[in-house]
mmCIF file of C-alpha atoms and ligand atoms in Angstrom:
data_model
loop_
_atom_site.group_PDB
_atom_site.id
_atom_site.type_symbol
_atom_site.label_atom_id
_atom_site.label_comp_id
_atom_site.label_asym_id
_atom_site.label_seq_id
_atom_site.Cartn_x
_atom_site.Cartn_y
_atom_site.Cartn_z
ATOM 1 C CA MET A 1 -0.102 0.290 -0.160
ATOM 2 C CA ARG A 2 1.119 3.309 -1.049
ATOM 3 C CA SER A 3 1.866 5.582 2.455
ATOM 4 C CA ARG A 4 -0.869 8.425 2.678
ATOM 5 C CA TYR A 5 2.109 10.481 3.624
ATOM 6 C CA PHE A 6 3.542 12.462 0.732
ATOM 7 C CA CYS A 7 6.023 14.802 2.268
ATOM 8 C CA SER A 8 9.348 13.808 3.204
ATOM 9 C CA MET A 9 12.215 15.614 4.390
ATOM 10 C CA ARG A 10 16.032 15.473 3.408
ATOM 11 C CA ILE A 11 18.396 16.154 6.195
ATOM 12 C CA ASP A 12 22.141 16.324 5.066
ATOM 13 C CA ILE A 13 24.597 16.332 8.138
ATOM 14 C CA ILE A 14 28.450 17.162 7.322
ATOM 15 C CA THR A 15 31.123 16.172 9.962
ATOM 16 C CA ALA A 16 34.198 14.705 10.664
ATOM 17 C CA LEU A 17 32.623 12.035 12.989
ATOM 18 C CA PRO A 18 29.805 10.635 11.260
ATOM 19 C CA LYS A 19 30.231 7.031 13.713
ATOM 20 C CA LEU A 20 29.364 9.535 16.306
ATOM 21 C CA LEU A 21 26.116 9.974 14.340
ATOM 22 C CA GLU A 22 25.041 6.363 13.397
ATOM 23 C CA SER A 23 23.182 5.103 16.337
ATOM 24 C CA PRO A 24 20.639 8.047 17.194
ATOM 25 C CA PHE A 25 19.228 7.012 13.684
ATOM 26 C CA SER A 26 19.609 3.258 13.705
ATOM 27 C CA ASP A 27 16.939 2.890 16.500
ATOM 28 C CA SER A 28 13.636 3.836 17.652
ATOM 29 C CA ILE A 29 11.360 6.494 16.031
ATOM 30 C CA LEU A 30 14.030 7.942 13.924
ATOM 31 C CA GLN A 31 15.041 4.597 12.540
ATOM 32 C CA ARG A 32 11.214 3.883 11.765
ATOM 33 C CA ALA A 33 10.683 7.338 10.440
ATOM 34 C CA ILE A 34 13.687 6.517 8.022
ATOM 35 C CA LYS A 35 12.647 2.891 6.881
ATOM 36 C CA LYS A 36 8.933 4.558 6.142
ATOM 37 C CA GLY A 37 10.851 6.990 3.955
ATOM 38 C CA LEU A 38 9.085 10.052 5.756
ATOM 39 C CA VAL A 39 12.487 11.289 5.986
ATOM 40 C CA GLU A 40 16.258 10.401 4.406
ATOM 41 C CA VAL A 41 19.345 11.176 6.678
ATOM 42 C CA ASN A 42 22.793 11.314 5.125
ATOM 43 C CA LEU A 43 25.835 11.484 6.926
ATOM 44 C CA HIS A 44 28.913 13.001 4.960
ATOM 45 C CA ASN A 45 31.937 12.403 6.394
ATOM 46 C CA LEU A 46 34.178 15.954 5.793
ATOM 47 C CA ARG A 47 37.491 14.033 5.689
ATOM 48 C CA ASP A 48 36.441 12.697 2.350
ATOM 49 C CA TYR A 49 36.217 16.062 1.000
ATOM 50 C CA GLY A 50 39.730 17.059 3.103
ATOM 51 C CA LEU A 51 42.989 18.771 1.704
ATOM 52 C CA GLY A 52 45.881 16.502 0.178
ATOM 53 C CA LYS A 53 47.342 12.632 0.834
ATOM 54 C CA HIS A 54 46.537 13.295 4.613
ATOM 55 C CA LYS A 55 42.775 14.663 3.916
ATOM 56 C CA GLN A 56 43.426 17.887 5.724
ATOM 57 C CA ILE A 57 40.305 19.578 7.380
ATOM 58 C CA ASP A 58 42.003 21.704 9.860
ATOM 59 C CA ASP A 59 44.568 24.185 10.415
ATOM 60 C CA TYR A 60 46.411 26.252 12.780
ATOM 61 C CA GLN A 61 44.467 29.858 13.410
ATOM 62 C CA PHE A 62 45.948 33.162 12.318
ATOM 63 C CA GLY A 63 47.238 35.050 15.072
ATOM 64 C CA GLY A 64 48.143 32.328 16.826
ATOM 65 C CA GLY A 65 45.962 30.748 19.981
ATOM 66 C CA ALA A 66 45.543 27.427 20.930
ATOM 67 C CA GLY A 67 43.038 25.114 19.135
ATOM 68 C CA MET A 68 42.639 24.183 15.512
ATOM 69 C CA VAL A 69 40.126 25.759 13.108
ATOM 70 C CA MET A 70 38.095 24.108 10.257
ATOM 71 C CA MET A 71 39.143 24.767 7.034
ATOM 72 C CA ILE A 72 36.842 26.120 4.501
ATOM 73 C CA GLU A 73 37.837 24.588 1.543
ATOM 74 C CA PRO A 74 36.694 20.794 2.338
ATOM 75 C CA ILE A 75 33.681 22.296 3.917
ATOM 76 C CA HIS A 76 32.977 24.273 0.484
ATOM 77 C CA ARG A 77 33.499 21.366 -1.472
ATOM 78 C CA CYS A 78 30.925 19.372 0.257
ATOM 79 C CA ILE A 79 28.095 21.820 0.420
ATOM 80 C CA ASP A 80 28.885 22.434 -3.140
ATOM 81 C CA SER A 81 28.384 19.130 -4.087
ATOM 82 C CA LEU A 82 25.098 18.805 -2.399
ATOM 83 C CA LYS A 83 23.740 21.994 -3.674
ATOM 84 C CA GLN A 84 24.417 20.729 -7.079
ATOM 85 C CA GLN A 85 22.153 18.162 -6.461
ATOM 86 C CA ARG A 86 19.112 19.988 -5.078
ATOM 87 C CA ASN A 87 18.258 23.314 -3.370
ATOM 88 C CA TYR A 88 18.221 23.578 0.658
ATOM 89 C CA ASP A 89 15.969 25.655 2.313
ATOM 90 C CA GLU A 90 19.077 25.830 5.144
ATOM 91 C CA VAL A 91 22.494 25.517 5.613
ATOM 92 C CA ILE A 92 22.670 24.974 9.719
ATOM 93 C CA TYR A 93 25.765 25.483 11.727
ATOM 94 C CA MET A 94 25.652 23.900 15.341
ATOM 95 C CA THR A 95 27.554 26.263 17.474
ATOM 96 C CA PRO A 96 27.363 27.246 21.181
ATOM 97 C CA ASP A 97 26.960 31.082 20.404
ATOM 98 C CA GLY A 98 24.082 30.785 17.683
ATOM 99 C CA GLU A 99 20.235 31.001 18.388
ATOM 100 C CA ARG A 100 18.760 29.244 21.028
ATOM 101 C CA PHE A 101 16.843 25.879 20.161
ATOM 102 C CA GLY A 102 13.476 25.300 21.157
ATOM 103 C CA GLN A 103 9.965 24.186 20.184
ATOM 104 C CA LYS A 104 9.138 26.774 17.862
ATOM 105 C CA MET A 105 12.235 26.510 16.123
ATOM 106 C CA ALA A 106 11.950 22.671 15.652
ATOM 107 C CA ASN A 107 8.343 23.307 14.638
ATOM 108 C CA GLY A 108 9.409 25.832 11.603
ATOM 109 C CA LEU A 109 12.407 23.522 10.456
ATOM 110 C CA SER A 110 9.809 20.586 10.359
ATOM 111 C CA LEU A 111 8.552 22.296 7.286
ATOM 112 C CA CYS A 112 11.482 22.354 5.180
ATOM 113 C CA LYS A 113 12.119 20.039 2.550
ATOM 114 C CA ASN A 114 15.837 19.923 2.479
ATOM 115 C CA ILE A 115 18.374 21.452 4.995
ATOM 116 C CA ILE A 116 22.408 20.910 5.693
ATOM 117 C CA ILE A 117 23.690 20.648 9.062
ATOM 118 C CA LEU A 118 27.341 21.426 9.680
ATOM 119 C CA CYS A 119 28.908 20.113 12.598
ATOM 120 C CA GLY A 120 31.938 22.248 14.192
ATOM 121 C CA HIS A 121 34.717 21.162 15.997
ATOM 122 C CA TYR A 122 37.487 22.008 17.576
ATOM 123 C CA LYS A 123 37.903 25.919 17.916
ATOM 124 C CA GLY A 124 35.121 26.070 15.125
ATOM 125 C CA VAL A 125 35.138 26.718 11.413
ATOM 126 C CA ASP A 126 36.761 29.467 9.546
ATOM 127 C CA GLN A 127 34.607 32.520 9.746
ATOM 128 C CA ARG A 128 34.172 32.853 6.254
ATOM 129 C CA VAL A 129 32.071 29.395 6.344
ATOM 130 C CA ARG A 130 29.677 31.618 8.512
ATOM 131 C CA ASP A 131 29.500 34.080 6.436
ATOM 132 C CA MET A 132 29.222 32.648 2.945
ATOM 133 C CA PHE A 133 27.276 29.582 3.308
ATOM 134 C CA ILE A 134 25.512 29.223 6.483
ATOM 135 C CA THR A 135 21.707 30.434 6.827
ATOM 136 C CA LYS A 136 21.143 29.504 10.334
ATOM 137 C CA GLU A 137 23.294 29.245 12.975
ATOM 138 C CA ILE A 138 22.126 27.027 16.269
ATOM 139 C CA SER A 139 22.843 26.469 20.022
ATOM 140 C CA ILE A 140 21.184 24.151 21.951
ATOM 141 C CA GLY A 141 22.281 25.396 25.222
ATOM 142 C CA ASP A 142 24.459 27.550 27.221
ATOM 143 C CA TYR A 143 27.154 24.974 27.211
ATOM 144 C CA VAL A 144 30.477 23.737 25.236
ATOM 145 C CA LEU A 145 30.094 20.421 23.613
ATOM 146 C CA SER A 146 33.169 18.378 22.331
ATOM 147 C CA GLY A 147 31.663 18.943 18.626
ATOM 148 C CA GLY A 148 28.211 19.687 17.003
ATOM 149 C CA GLU A 149 27.342 16.195 16.774
ATOM 150 C CA LEU A 150 25.045 15.740 19.236
ATOM 151 C CA ALA A 151 23.785 19.077 19.187
ATOM 152 C CA ALA A 152 22.811 18.167 15.471
ATOM 153 C CA ALA A 153 21.208 14.622 16.532
ATOM 154 C CA VAL A 154 19.217 16.328 19.481
ATOM 155 C CA VAL A 155 18.141 19.107 16.540
ATOM 156 C CA SER A 156 17.061 16.551 13.806
ATOM 157 C CA ASP A 157 15.087 14.063 16.387
ATOM 158 C CA ALA A 158 12.948 16.946 17.692
ATOM 159 C CA ILE A 159 12.207 17.817 14.077
ATOM 160 C CA ILE A 160 11.554 14.512 12.550
ATOM 161 C CA ARG A 161 9.291 13.498 15.030
ATOM 162 C CA LEU A 162 7.217 16.613 13.965
ATOM 163 C CA ILE A 163 6.921 15.382 10.678
ATOM 164 C CA PRO A 164 3.124 14.033 10.075
ATOM 165 C CA GLY A 165 3.183 10.182 9.595
ATOM 166 C CA VAL A 166 6.514 9.837 12.132
ATOM 167 C CA LEU A 167 4.800 9.182 15.503
ATOM 168 C CA ASN A 168 1.776 6.864 15.103
ATOM 169 C CA ASN A 169 -0.428 9.073 16.986
ATOM 170 C CA GLU A 170 -0.030 12.435 15.051
ATOM 171 C CA THR A 171 -2.075 14.395 18.016
ATOM 172 C CA SER A 172 0.819 12.957 20.123
ATOM 173 C CA ALA A 173 3.586 15.462 19.105
ATOM 174 C CA LEU A 174 1.141 18.401 19.753
ATOM 175 C CA THR A 175 0.549 17.546 23.431
ATOM 176 C CA ASP A 176 4.020 17.333 24.201
ATOM 177 C CA SER A 177 5.521 19.851 26.754
ATOM 178 C CA TYR A 178 6.383 23.013 25.323
ATOM 179 C CA GLN A 179 3.405 23.278 22.313
ATOM 180 C CA ASP A 180 1.323 25.621 23.486
ATOM 181 C CA ASN A 181 3.929 27.217 26.166
ATOM 182 C CA LEU A 182 2.773 24.314 28.848
ATOM 183 C CA LEU A 183 4.493 21.722 30.451
ATOM 184 C CA ALA A 184 2.963 18.367 29.734
ATOM 185 C CA PRO A 185 0.832 16.480 32.512
ATOM 186 C CA PRO A 186 1.867 13.622 34.418
ATOM 187 C CA VAL A 187 0.883 10.163 32.726
ATOM 188 C CA TYR A 188 0.459 6.771 34.464
ATOM 189 C CA THR A 189 -0.060 2.800 33.378
ATOM 190 C CA ARG A 190 -0.591 -0.237 35.109
ATOM 191 C CA PRO A 191 -0.708 -1.275 38.124
ATOM 192 C CA ALA A 192 -3.644 1.558 39.224
ATOM 193 C CA ASP A 193 -2.315 0.945 42.973
ATOM 194 C CA TYR A 194 1.415 0.612 43.084
ATOM 195 C CA GLN A 195 2.715 -0.501 47.131
ATOM 196 C CA GLY A 196 -0.262 2.379 48.223
ATOM 197 C CA HIS A 197 0.822 4.983 45.677
ATOM 198 C CA THR A 198 -2.303 4.988 43.447
ATOM 199 C CA VAL A 199 -3.514 6.505 39.888
ATOM 200 C CA PRO A 200 -5.912 9.824 40.659
ATOM 201 C CA ASN A 201 -9.159 8.196 40.170
ATOM 202 C CA VAL A 202 -10.451 10.728 37.490
ATOM 203 C CA LEU A 203 -7.960 8.572 34.940
ATOM 204 C CA LEU A 204 -9.648 5.613 35.868
ATOM 205 C CA GLU A 205 -13.185 6.123 35.423
ATOM 206 C CA GLY A 206 -13.474 6.729 31.630
ATOM 207 C CA ASN A 207 -15.100 10.394 31.921
ATOM 208 C CA PHE A 208 -12.817 11.984 29.001
ATOM 209 C CA SER A 209 -14.270 15.447 29.307
ATOM 210 C CA LEU A 210 -13.214 15.231 33.138
ATOM 211 C CA ILE A 211 -9.933 13.796 32.316
ATOM 212 C CA GLU A 212 -9.391 16.488 29.608
ATOM 213 C CA THR A 213 -9.964 19.332 32.099
ATOM 214 C CA TRP A 214 -7.729 17.091 34.495
ATOM 215 C CA ARG A 215 -4.929 17.187 32.472
ATOM 216 C CA GLU A 216 -5.127 20.897 31.668
ATOM 217 C CA GLU A 217 -5.281 21.822 35.018
ATOM 218 C CA LYS A 218 -2.353 19.531 36.080
ATOM 219 C CA ALA A 219 -0.424 20.973 32.857
ATOM 220 C CA TRP A 220 -1.191 24.565 34.177
ATOM 221 C CA GLU A 221 0.224 23.705 37.655
ATOM 222 C CA HIS A 222 3.265 21.808 36.507
ATOM 223 C CA THR A 223 4.331 24.658 34.272
ATOM 224 C CA LYS A 224 3.597 27.598 37.106
ATOM 225 C CA LYS A 225 5.752 25.566 39.656
ATOM 226 C CA ARG A 226 8.501 24.592 37.399
ATOM 227 C CA ARG A 227 8.386 26.982 34.362
ATOM 228 C CA PRO A 228 6.569 30.183 35.393
ATOM 229 C CA ASP A 229 8.179 31.859 32.676
ATOM 230 C CA LEU A 230 6.378 29.893 29.914
ATOM 231 C CA LEU A 231 3.060 31.723 31.282
ATOM 232 C CA PRO A 232 1.410 34.633 29.784
HETATM 233 N N1 ADE B 301 28.568 23.068 19.346
HETATM 234 C C1 ADE B 301 29.396 22.858 20.868
HETATM 235 N N2 ADE B 301 28.484 23.032 21.562
HETATM 236 C C2 ADE B 301 27.274 23.320 21.208
HETATM 237 C C3 ADE B 301 26.010 23.472 21.828
HETATM 238 N N3 ADE B 301 25.896 23.900 23.119
HETATM 239 N N4 ADE B 301 24.821 23.640 20.602
HETATM 240 C C4 ADE B 301 24.986 23.524 19.446
HETATM 241 N N5 ADE B 301 26.329 23.249 18.819
HETATM 242 C C5 ADE B 301 27.625 23.081 20.118
#
């Protein structure tokens, strides 16, 4: 049977450490999304575009200072070869000084058709890469990771689960924490009584309108307690 979902997305990730990114895409929801053809994720080893016999991709920084800088030419070659094959909506660079990633940005990116994500390493990339090729710079938080790979996996996961058809029940992405600026309400499963710790009665009684009201109240209370900054 043909899939009833016609939209698919393509993510091209450019990295010096492709192995780091293999496992997040080979399990669970992301793997299922790839198998269903809803998303295509391609890992490109920057080394394949490196210079000379040693496939060099980094060099000392001009002006001195500790740490290597990723060179422009291998990145340019890789981005060019991708752009020759299709148009891209965004060329993203993962960096701790980028725009802070959140649910709204994930929602927006999930509507893209093709995106490139470049993972930084060492001291980062030559500034001219950012000036010439990058359309969006993203940080996943105010801390520094050893490279952009884990951040790229986080961003890809948050985007892919929003693509229609990826989650079994499409509404479940809409009820995630942060979609409505509310944190998600608590959830329970069997047993209804675990060592005297019981599930709220309203969830057991089958009145769906009461359950909905209870969930809204709990989401509100939880947000007020943990993240009052999200509330109007
Ligand atoms: N690379 C290193 N740290 C990062 C961060 N916090 N967000 C995105 N990319 C990064």
